């Protein structure tokens, strides 16, 4: 079980770093291509900000039946309809269209600032056991859903940094949380053989490998064989 205060601290750190970058984007940088084809930097930023806004959407939505089994943070990334061609197409086209309507390159940064300002205040008032339903129909603890937002903001931050030709601004708090999601259930000795340094100095490099953000590739079976949670990502 994740500690809410630890998760919120990690999310705040990732959001603050991303906000600073987005508020400083130039028009030339906004149209740089990213690995998340066909998104340019602006569309990727719009998608990432939107993923954070989904917390507010979920909090405003229905509360799941107490009898339902809750989905974990890792379980959220199940290879089901949420990553189907139809859903992916809608996700991709929505971000492209929204980015095309932006007033300037820094608009996603201003939106992010507003979203987090409102959400941060709201999270402080939500009880520890608060549950909510995600847009994909997952009943989850709010804390676990926030973990998925750390995963989203951190990984797409890496994507954006690579597109801009910068060193990733990944926070220590955010990386520790993502590392726990991916490697927390792994056999430490076996993991070290497969991904040397995954729990230490090379943890960001290991995160890149298992999430498809590095030239190196490892078979899903190899990763799962040592206990790595190989998440399904759109």
PDB file of C-alpha atoms in Angstrom:
ATOM      1  CA  UNK A   1       0.000   0.000   0.000  1.00  0.00           C
ATOM      2  CA  UNK A   2       1.280   3.447  -0.925  1.00  0.00           C
ATOM      3  CA  UNK A   3       1.478   6.334   1.519  1.00  0.00           C
ATOM      4  CA  UNK A   4      -0.673   9.254   0.306  1.00  0.00           C
ATOM      5  CA  UNK A   5       1.738  11.927   1.510  1.00  0.00           C
ATOM      6  CA  UNK A   6       4.661  10.256  -0.272  1.00  0.00           C
ATOM      7  CA  UNK A   7       2.660   9.963  -3.488  1.00  0.00           C
ATOM      8  CA  UNK A   8       1.449  13.566  -3.412  1.00  0.00           C
ATOM      9  CA  UNK A   9       5.000  14.787  -2.733  1.00  0.00           C
ATOM     10  CA  UNK A  10       6.271  12.825  -5.739  1.00  0.00           C
ATOM     11  CA  UNK A  11       3.477  14.092  -7.964  1.00  0.00           C
ATOM     12  CA  UNK A  12       4.028  17.682  -6.845  1.00  0.00           C
ATOM     13  CA  UNK A  13       7.740  17.393  -7.648  1.00  0.00           C
ATOM     14  CA  UNK A  14       7.088  16.024 -11.123  1.00  0.00           C
ATOM     15  CA  UNK A  15       4.411  18.631 -11.863  1.00  0.00           C
ATOM     16  CA  UNK A  16       6.610  21.507 -10.686  1.00  0.00           C
ATOM     17  CA  UNK A  17       9.487  20.418 -12.925  1.00  0.00           C
ATOM     18  CA  UNK A  18       7.218  19.906 -15.927  1.00  0.00           C
ATOM     19  CA  UNK A  19       5.456  23.226 -15.381  1.00  0.00           C
ATOM     20  CA  UNK A  20       8.752  25.094 -15.452  1.00  0.00           C
ATOM     21  CA  UNK A  21       9.685  23.451 -18.747  1.00  0.00           C
ATOM     22  CA  UNK A  22       6.305  24.028 -20.383  1.00  0.00           C
ATOM     23  CA  UNK A  23       6.173  27.677 -19.340  1.00  0.00           C
ATOM     24  CA  UNK A  24       9.520  28.175 -21.072  1.00  0.00           C
ATOM     25  CA  UNK A  25       8.713  26.434 -24.376  1.00  0.00           C
ATOM     26  CA  UNK A  26       9.352  28.366 -27.573  1.00  0.00           C
ATOM     27  CA  UNK A  27       7.193  28.031 -30.673  1.00  0.00           C
ATOM     28  CA  UNK A  28      10.041  26.190 -32.401  1.00  0.00           C
ATOM     29  CA  UNK A  29      10.279  23.698 -29.526  1.00  0.00           C
ATOM     30  CA  UNK A  30       6.511  23.173 -29.387  1.00  0.00           C
ATOM     31  CA  UNK A  31       6.474  21.616 -32.843  1.00  0.00           C
ATOM     32  CA  UNK A  32       9.449  19.284 -32.331  1.00  0.00           C
ATOM     33  CA  UNK A  33       8.575  15.616 -32.998  1.00  0.00           C
ATOM     34  CA  UNK A  34       8.448  13.134 -30.113  1.00  0.00           C
ATOM     35  CA  UNK A  35       8.691   9.357 -29.884  1.00  0.00           C
ATOM     36  CA  UNK A  36       4.926   9.387 -29.215  1.00  0.00           C
ATOM     37  CA  UNK A  37       4.089   9.657 -32.917  1.00  0.00           C
ATOM     38  CA  UNK A  38       2.214  11.611 -34.258  1.00  0.00           C
ATOM     39  CA  UNK A  39       2.430  13.972 -31.276  1.00  0.00           C
ATOM     40  CA  UNK A  40       4.757  16.917 -31.366  1.00  0.00           C
ATOM     41  CA  UNK A  41       5.941  18.454 -28.082  1.00  0.00           C
ATOM     42  CA  UNK A  42       2.793  20.583 -27.786  1.00  0.00           C
ATOM     43  CA  UNK A  43       0.431  17.635 -28.262  1.00  0.00           C
ATOM     44  CA  UNK A  44       2.427  15.525 -25.811  1.00  0.00           C
ATOM     45  CA  UNK A  45       2.212  18.348 -23.278  1.00  0.00           C
ATOM     46  CA  UNK A  46      -1.549  18.628 -23.782  1.00  0.00           C
ATOM     47  CA  UNK A  47      -1.979  14.895 -23.260  1.00  0.00           C
ATOM     48  CA  UNK A  48       0.155  14.902 -20.113  1.00  0.00           C
ATOM     49  CA  UNK A  49      -1.699  17.834 -18.584  1.00  0.00           C
ATOM     50  CA  UNK A  50      -4.962  16.124 -19.480  1.00  0.00           C
ATOM     51  CA  UNK A  51      -3.900  12.940 -17.718  1.00  0.00           C
ATOM     52  CA  UNK A  52      -3.497  14.924 -14.510  1.00  0.00           C
ATOM     53  CA  UNK A  53      -6.854  16.622 -14.987  1.00  0.00           C
ATOM     54  CA  UNK A  54      -8.458  13.179 -15.061  1.00  0.00           C
ATOM     55  CA  UNK A  55      -7.988  13.027 -11.283  1.00  0.00           C
ATOM     56  CA  UNK A  56     -10.409  15.938 -10.890  1.00  0.00           C
ATOM     57  CA  UNK A  57     -12.795  14.345 -13.367  1.00  0.00           C
ATOM     58  CA  UNK A  58     -12.742  11.105 -11.384  1.00  0.00           C
ATOM     59  CA  UNK A  59     -13.241  12.876  -8.060  1.00  0.00           C
ATOM     60  CA  UNK A  60     -16.289  14.630  -9.505  1.00  0.00           C
ATOM     61  CA  UNK A  61     -17.688  11.333 -10.786  1.00  0.00           C
ATOM     62  CA  UNK A  62     -19.385   8.383  -9.192  1.00  0.00           C
ATOM     63  CA  UNK A  63     -18.090   6.615  -6.109  1.00  0.00           C
ATOM     64  CA  UNK A  64     -17.672   2.878  -6.772  1.00  0.00           C
ATOM     65  CA  UNK A  65     -19.781   0.305  -4.972  1.00  0.00           C
ATOM     66  CA  UNK A  66     -17.997  -0.738  -1.744  1.00  0.00           C
ATOM     67  CA  UNK A  67     -18.336  -4.380  -2.791  1.00  0.00           C
ATOM     68  CA  UNK A  68     -16.193  -3.997  -5.904  1.00  0.00           C
ATOM     69  CA  UNK A  69     -12.612  -5.225  -5.923  1.00  0.00           C
ATOM     70  CA  UNK A  70     -10.222  -2.314  -6.228  1.00  0.00           C
ATOM     71  CA  UNK A  71      -7.699  -2.100  -9.046  1.00  0.00           C
ATOM     72  CA  UNK A  72      -4.083  -1.486  -8.028  1.00  0.00           C
ATOM     73  CA  UNK A  73      -1.790   1.118  -9.550  1.00  0.00           C
ATOM     74  CA  UNK A  74       0.023  -1.559 -11.571  1.00  0.00           C
ATOM     75  CA  UNK A  75      -3.286  -3.246 -12.420  1.00  0.00           C
ATOM     76  CA  UNK A  76      -4.468  -0.006 -14.023  1.00  0.00           C
ATOM     77  CA  UNK A  77      -2.050  -0.690 -16.874  1.00  0.00           C
ATOM     78  CA  UNK A  78      -3.833  -3.818 -18.047  1.00  0.00           C
ATOM     79  CA  UNK A  79      -3.609  -4.655 -21.777  1.00  0.00           C
ATOM     80  CA  UNK A  80      -7.346  -4.334 -22.358  1.00  0.00           C
ATOM     81  CA  UNK A  81      -9.731  -2.058 -24.254  1.00  0.00           C
ATOM     82  CA  UNK A  82      -8.137   1.110 -22.870  1.00  0.00           C
ATOM     83  CA  UNK A  83      -5.192   0.500 -25.189  1.00  0.00           C
ATOM     84  CA  UNK A  84      -7.220  -0.758 -28.139  1.00  0.00           C
ATOM     85  CA  UNK A  85      -6.720   0.849 -31.584  1.00  0.00           C
ATOM     86  CA  UNK A  86     -10.030   2.699 -31.238  1.00  0.00           C
ATOM     87  CA  UNK A  87      -9.237   4.186 -27.834  1.00  0.00           C
ATOM     88  CA  UNK A  88      -5.658   4.988 -28.819  1.00  0.00           C
ATOM     89  CA  UNK A  89      -6.867   6.770 -31.960  1.00  0.00           C
ATOM     90  CA  UNK A  90      -9.279   8.895 -29.938  1.00  0.00           C
ATOM     91  CA  UNK A  91      -6.550   9.685 -27.403  1.00  0.00           C
ATOM     92  CA  UNK A  92      -4.058  10.646 -30.105  1.00  0.00           C
ATOM     93  CA  UNK A  93      -6.437  12.735 -32.191  1.00  0.00           C
ATOM     94  CA  UNK A  94      -7.814  14.550 -29.154  1.00  0.00           C
ATOM     95  CA  UNK A  95      -4.373  15.759 -28.076  1.00  0.00           C
ATOM     96  CA  UNK A  96      -3.446  16.797 -31.625  1.00  0.00           C
ATOM     97  CA  UNK A  97      -6.652  18.807 -32.003  1.00  0.00           C
ATOM     98  CA  UNK A  98      -6.284  20.498 -28.613  1.00  0.00           C
ATOM     99  CA  UNK A  99      -2.658  21.396 -29.277  1.00  0.00           C
ATOM    100  CA  UNK A 100      -3.620  22.929 -32.631  1.00  0.00           C
ATOM    101  CA  UNK A 101      -6.034  25.271 -30.815  1.00  0.00           C
ATOM    102  CA  UNK A 102      -3.427  26.583 -28.357  1.00  0.00           C
ATOM    103  CA  UNK A 103      -2.934  30.327 -28.192  1.00  0.00           C
ATOM    104  CA  UNK A 104       0.847  30.031 -27.834  1.00  0.00           C
ATOM    105  CA  UNK A 105       3.577  27.535 -26.949  1.00  0.00           C
ATOM    106  CA  UNK A 106       3.320  28.094 -23.204  1.00  0.00           C
ATOM    107  CA  UNK A 107      -0.437  27.565 -22.870  1.00  0.00           C
ATOM    108  CA  UNK A 108      -0.139  23.918 -21.669  1.00  0.00           C
ATOM    109  CA  UNK A 109       2.133  25.155 -18.887  1.00  0.00           C
ATOM    110  CA  UNK A 110      -0.425  27.692 -17.728  1.00  0.00           C
ATOM    111  CA  UNK A 111      -3.170  25.074 -17.846  1.00  0.00           C
ATOM    112  CA  UNK A 112      -1.005  22.682 -15.836  1.00  0.00           C
ATOM    113  CA  UNK A 113      -0.418  25.353 -13.199  1.00  0.00           C
ATOM    114  CA  UNK A 114      -4.161  25.905 -12.817  1.00  0.00           C
ATOM    115  CA  UNK A 115      -5.006  22.201 -12.760  1.00  0.00           C
ATOM    116  CA  UNK A 116      -2.452  21.416 -10.076  1.00  0.00           C
ATOM    117  CA  UNK A 117      -3.284  24.448  -7.958  1.00  0.00           C
ATOM    118  CA  UNK A 118      -6.925  23.365  -7.734  1.00  0.00           C
ATOM    119  CA  UNK A 119      -6.173  19.653  -7.392  1.00  0.00           C
ATOM    120  CA  UNK A 120      -3.472  20.085  -4.771  1.00  0.00           C
ATOM    121  CA  UNK A 121      -5.864  21.931  -2.478  1.00  0.00           C
ATOM    122  CA  UNK A 122      -8.556  19.351  -3.032  1.00  0.00           C
ATOM    123  CA  UNK A 123      -6.324  16.378  -2.283  1.00  0.00           C
ATOM    124  CA  UNK A 124      -5.557  17.774   1.147  1.00  0.00           C
ATOM    125  CA  UNK A 125      -9.246  17.423   2.010  1.00  0.00           C
ATOM    126  CA  UNK A 126      -9.823  13.905   0.696  1.00  0.00           C
ATOM    127  CA  UNK A 127      -9.848  11.061   3.269  1.00  0.00           C
ATOM    128  CA  UNK A 128      -7.194   8.367   3.132  1.00  0.00           C
ATOM    129  CA  UNK A 129      -9.640   5.675   2.052  1.00  0.00           C
ATOM    130  CA  UNK A 130     -11.262   7.732  -0.701  1.00  0.00           C
ATOM    131  CA  UNK A 131     -12.190   5.641  -3.726  1.00  0.00           C
ATOM    132  CA  UNK A 132     -13.145   6.735  -7.241  1.00  0.00           C
ATOM    133  CA  UNK A 133     -13.929   5.342 -10.654  1.00  0.00           C
ATOM    134  CA  UNK A 134     -11.518   6.036 -13.507  1.00  0.00           C
ATOM    135  CA  UNK A 135     -12.700   6.865 -16.998  1.00  0.00           C
ATOM    136  CA  UNK A 136     -11.857   3.277 -17.958  1.00  0.00           C
ATOM    137  CA  UNK A 137     -14.210   1.909 -15.307  1.00  0.00           C
ATOM    138  CA  UNK A 138     -11.584   0.953 -12.736  1.00  0.00           C
ATOM    139  CA  UNK A 139     -12.635   1.283  -9.094  1.00  0.00           C
ATOM    140  CA  UNK A 140      -9.484   2.520  -7.357  1.00  0.00           C
ATOM    141  CA  UNK A 141      -8.198   4.086  -4.211  1.00  0.00           C
ATOM    142  CA  UNK A 142      -7.470   7.730  -4.905  1.00  0.00           C
ATOM    143  CA  UNK A 143      -3.918   7.173  -3.664  1.00  0.00           C
ATOM    144  CA  UNK A 144      -3.332   4.369  -6.179  1.00  0.00           C
ATOM    145  CA  UNK A 145      -4.751   6.450  -9.007  1.00  0.00           C
ATOM    146  CA  UNK A 146      -2.383   9.258  -8.047  1.00  0.00           C
ATOM    147  CA  UNK A 147       0.476   6.761  -8.383  1.00  0.00           C
ATOM    148  CA  UNK A 148      -0.547   6.223 -12.007  1.00  0.00           C
ATOM    149  CA  UNK A 149      -0.427   9.991 -12.522  1.00  0.00           C
ATOM    150  CA  UNK A 150       3.164  10.040 -11.273  1.00  0.00           C
ATOM    151  CA  UNK A 151       3.941   7.296 -13.795  1.00  0.00           C
ATOM    152  CA  UNK A 152       2.283   9.279 -16.594  1.00  0.00           C
ATOM    153  CA  UNK A 153       3.881  12.632 -15.812  1.00  0.00           C
ATOM    154  CA  UNK A 154       7.339  11.156 -15.238  1.00  0.00           C
ATOM    155  CA  UNK A 155       7.433   8.957 -18.348  1.00  0.00           C
ATOM    156  CA  UNK A 156       6.047  11.647 -20.619  1.00  0.00           C
ATOM    157  CA  UNK A 157       8.478  14.070 -19.033  1.00  0.00           C
ATOM    158  CA  UNK A 158      11.256  11.773 -20.239  1.00  0.00           C
ATOM    159  CA  UNK A 159       9.654  11.710 -23.702  1.00  0.00           C
ATOM    160  CA  UNK A 160       9.491  15.487 -23.778  1.00  0.00           C
ATOM    161  CA  UNK A 161      13.061  15.908 -22.505  1.00  0.00           C
ATOM    162  CA  UNK A 162      14.318  13.595 -25.244  1.00  0.00           C
ATOM    163  CA  UNK A 163      12.370  15.541 -27.878  1.00  0.00           C
ATOM    164  CA  UNK A 164      13.843  18.828 -26.628  1.00  0.00           C
ATOM    165  CA  UNK A 165      17.366  17.401 -26.443  1.00  0.00           C
ATOM    166  CA  UNK A 166      17.605  17.986 -22.696  1.00  0.00           C
ATOM    167  CA  UNK A 167      18.557  15.863 -19.729  1.00  0.00           C
ATOM    168  CA  UNK A 168      15.413  14.479 -18.051  1.00  0.00           C
ATOM    169  CA  UNK A 169      14.236  16.569 -15.104  1.00  0.00           C
ATOM    170  CA  UNK A 170      12.935  13.477 -13.296  1.00  0.00           C
ATOM    171  CA  UNK A 171      12.625  14.064  -9.560  1.00  0.00           C
ATOM    172  CA  UNK A 172      14.125  11.686  -7.010  1.00  0.00           C
ATOM    173  CA  UNK A 173      10.688  11.312  -5.397  1.00  0.00           C
ATOM    174  CA  UNK A 174       8.952  10.519  -8.657  1.00  0.00           C
ATOM    175  CA  UNK A 175      11.615   8.066  -9.770  1.00  0.00           C
ATOM    176  CA  UNK A 176      11.466   6.225  -6.448  1.00  0.00           C
ATOM    177  CA  UNK A 177       7.726   5.759  -6.842  1.00  0.00           C
ATOM    178  CA  UNK A 178       7.894   4.586 -10.459  1.00  0.00           C
ATOM    179  CA  UNK A 179      10.727   2.242  -9.516  1.00  0.00           C
ATOM    180  CA  UNK A 180       8.487   0.757  -6.814  1.00  0.00           C
ATOM    181  CA  UNK A 181       5.638   0.213  -9.288  1.00  0.00           C
ATOM    182  CA  UNK A 182       7.915  -1.504 -11.802  1.00  0.00           C
ATOM    183  CA  UNK A 183      10.424  -3.309  -9.619  1.00  0.00           C
ATOM    184  CA  UNK A 184       8.875  -3.497  -6.158  1.00  0.00           C
ATOM    185  CA  UNK A 185       7.819  -7.124  -6.533  1.00  0.00           C
ATOM    186  CA  UNK A 186      10.969  -8.285  -8.344  1.00  0.00           C
ATOM    187  CA  UNK A 187      13.564 -10.712  -7.068  1.00  0.00           C
ATOM    188  CA  UNK A 188      16.428  -8.335  -6.334  1.00  0.00           C
ATOM    189  CA  UNK A 189      19.259 -10.679  -7.334  1.00  0.00           C
ATOM    190  CA  UNK A 190      17.549 -11.795 -10.528  1.00  0.00           C
ATOM    191  CA  UNK A 191      16.659  -8.199 -11.378  1.00  0.00           C
ATOM    192  CA  UNK A 192      20.282  -7.149 -10.950  1.00  0.00           C
ATOM    193  CA  UNK A 193      21.351  -9.809 -13.434  1.00  0.00           C
ATOM    194  CA  UNK A 194      18.820  -8.683 -16.015  1.00  0.00           C
ATOM    195  CA  UNK A 195      18.946  -4.927 -15.370  1.00  0.00           C
ATOM    196  CA  UNK A 196      22.141  -4.001 -13.489  1.00  0.00           C
ATOM    197  CA  UNK A 197      21.611  -0.976 -11.264  1.00  0.00           C
ATOM    198  CA  UNK A 198      17.814  -0.974 -11.604  1.00  0.00           C
ATOM    199  CA  UNK A 199      17.401  -0.283  -7.896  1.00  0.00           C
ATOM    200  CA  UNK A 200      20.308   2.128  -7.648  1.00  0.00           C
ATOM    201  CA  UNK A 201      22.251   4.638  -9.683  1.00  0.00           C
ATOM    202  CA  UNK A 202      20.997   3.355 -13.037  1.00  0.00           C
ATOM    203  CA  UNK A 203      17.332   3.156 -12.110  1.00  0.00           C
ATOM    204  CA  UNK A 204      16.209   5.744 -14.676  1.00  0.00           C
ATOM    205  CA  UNK A 205      18.055   3.821 -17.392  1.00  0.00           C
ATOM    206  CA  UNK A 206      16.262   0.657 -16.266  1.00  0.00           C
ATOM    207  CA  UNK A 207      12.912   2.444 -16.303  1.00  0.00           C
ATOM    208  CA  UNK A 208      13.640   3.526 -19.860  1.00  0.00           C
ATOM    209  CA  UNK A 209      14.331  -0.060 -20.901  1.00  0.00           C
ATOM    210  CA  UNK A 210      11.199  -1.612 -19.417  1.00  0.00           C
ATOM    211  CA  UNK A 211       8.928   1.167 -20.723  1.00  0.00           C
ATOM    212  CA  UNK A 212      10.290   1.196 -24.281  1.00  0.00           C
ATOM    213  CA  UNK A 213      12.284   4.410 -23.984  1.00  0.00           C
ATOM    214  CA  UNK A 214      15.747   3.014 -24.699  1.00  0.00           C
ATOM    215  CA  UNK A 215      17.417   1.319 -27.692  1.00  0.00           C
ATOM    216  CA  UNK A 216      17.842  -1.784 -25.541  1.00  0.00           C
ATOM    217  CA  UNK A 217      14.898  -4.177 -25.477  1.00  0.00           C
ATOM    218  CA  UNK A 218      14.126  -7.084 -23.169  1.00  0.00           C
ATOM    219  CA  UNK A 219      11.427  -9.654 -23.824  1.00  0.00           C
ATOM    220  CA  UNK A 220       8.328  -9.268 -21.684  1.00  0.00           C
ATOM    221  CA  UNK A 221       8.740 -12.873 -20.536  1.00  0.00           C
ATOM    222  CA  UNK A 222      12.247 -12.151 -19.280  1.00  0.00           C
ATOM    223  CA  UNK A 223      11.055  -9.132 -17.311  1.00  0.00           C
ATOM    224  CA  UNK A 224       8.059 -10.877 -15.821  1.00  0.00           C
ATOM    225  CA  UNK A 225      10.238 -13.905 -15.056  1.00  0.00           C
ATOM    226  CA  UNK A 226      12.200 -11.863 -12.510  1.00  0.00           C
ATOM    227  CA  UNK A 227       9.106 -10.145 -11.120  1.00  0.00           C
ATOM    228  CA  UNK A 228       9.167  -6.882 -13.088  1.00  0.00           C
ATOM    229  CA  UNK A 229       5.695  -5.461 -13.687  1.00  0.00           C
ATOM    230  CA  UNK A 230       5.745  -4.915 -17.449  1.00  0.00           C
ATOM    231  CA  UNK A 231       3.008  -2.292 -17.778  1.00  0.00           C
ATOM    232  CA  UNK A 232       0.840  -1.972 -20.863  1.00  0.00           C
ATOM    233  CA  UNK A 233       1.358   1.591 -22.112  1.00  0.00           C
ATOM    234  CA  UNK A 234      -0.454   3.340 -24.951  1.00  0.00           C
TER     235      UNK A 234
END
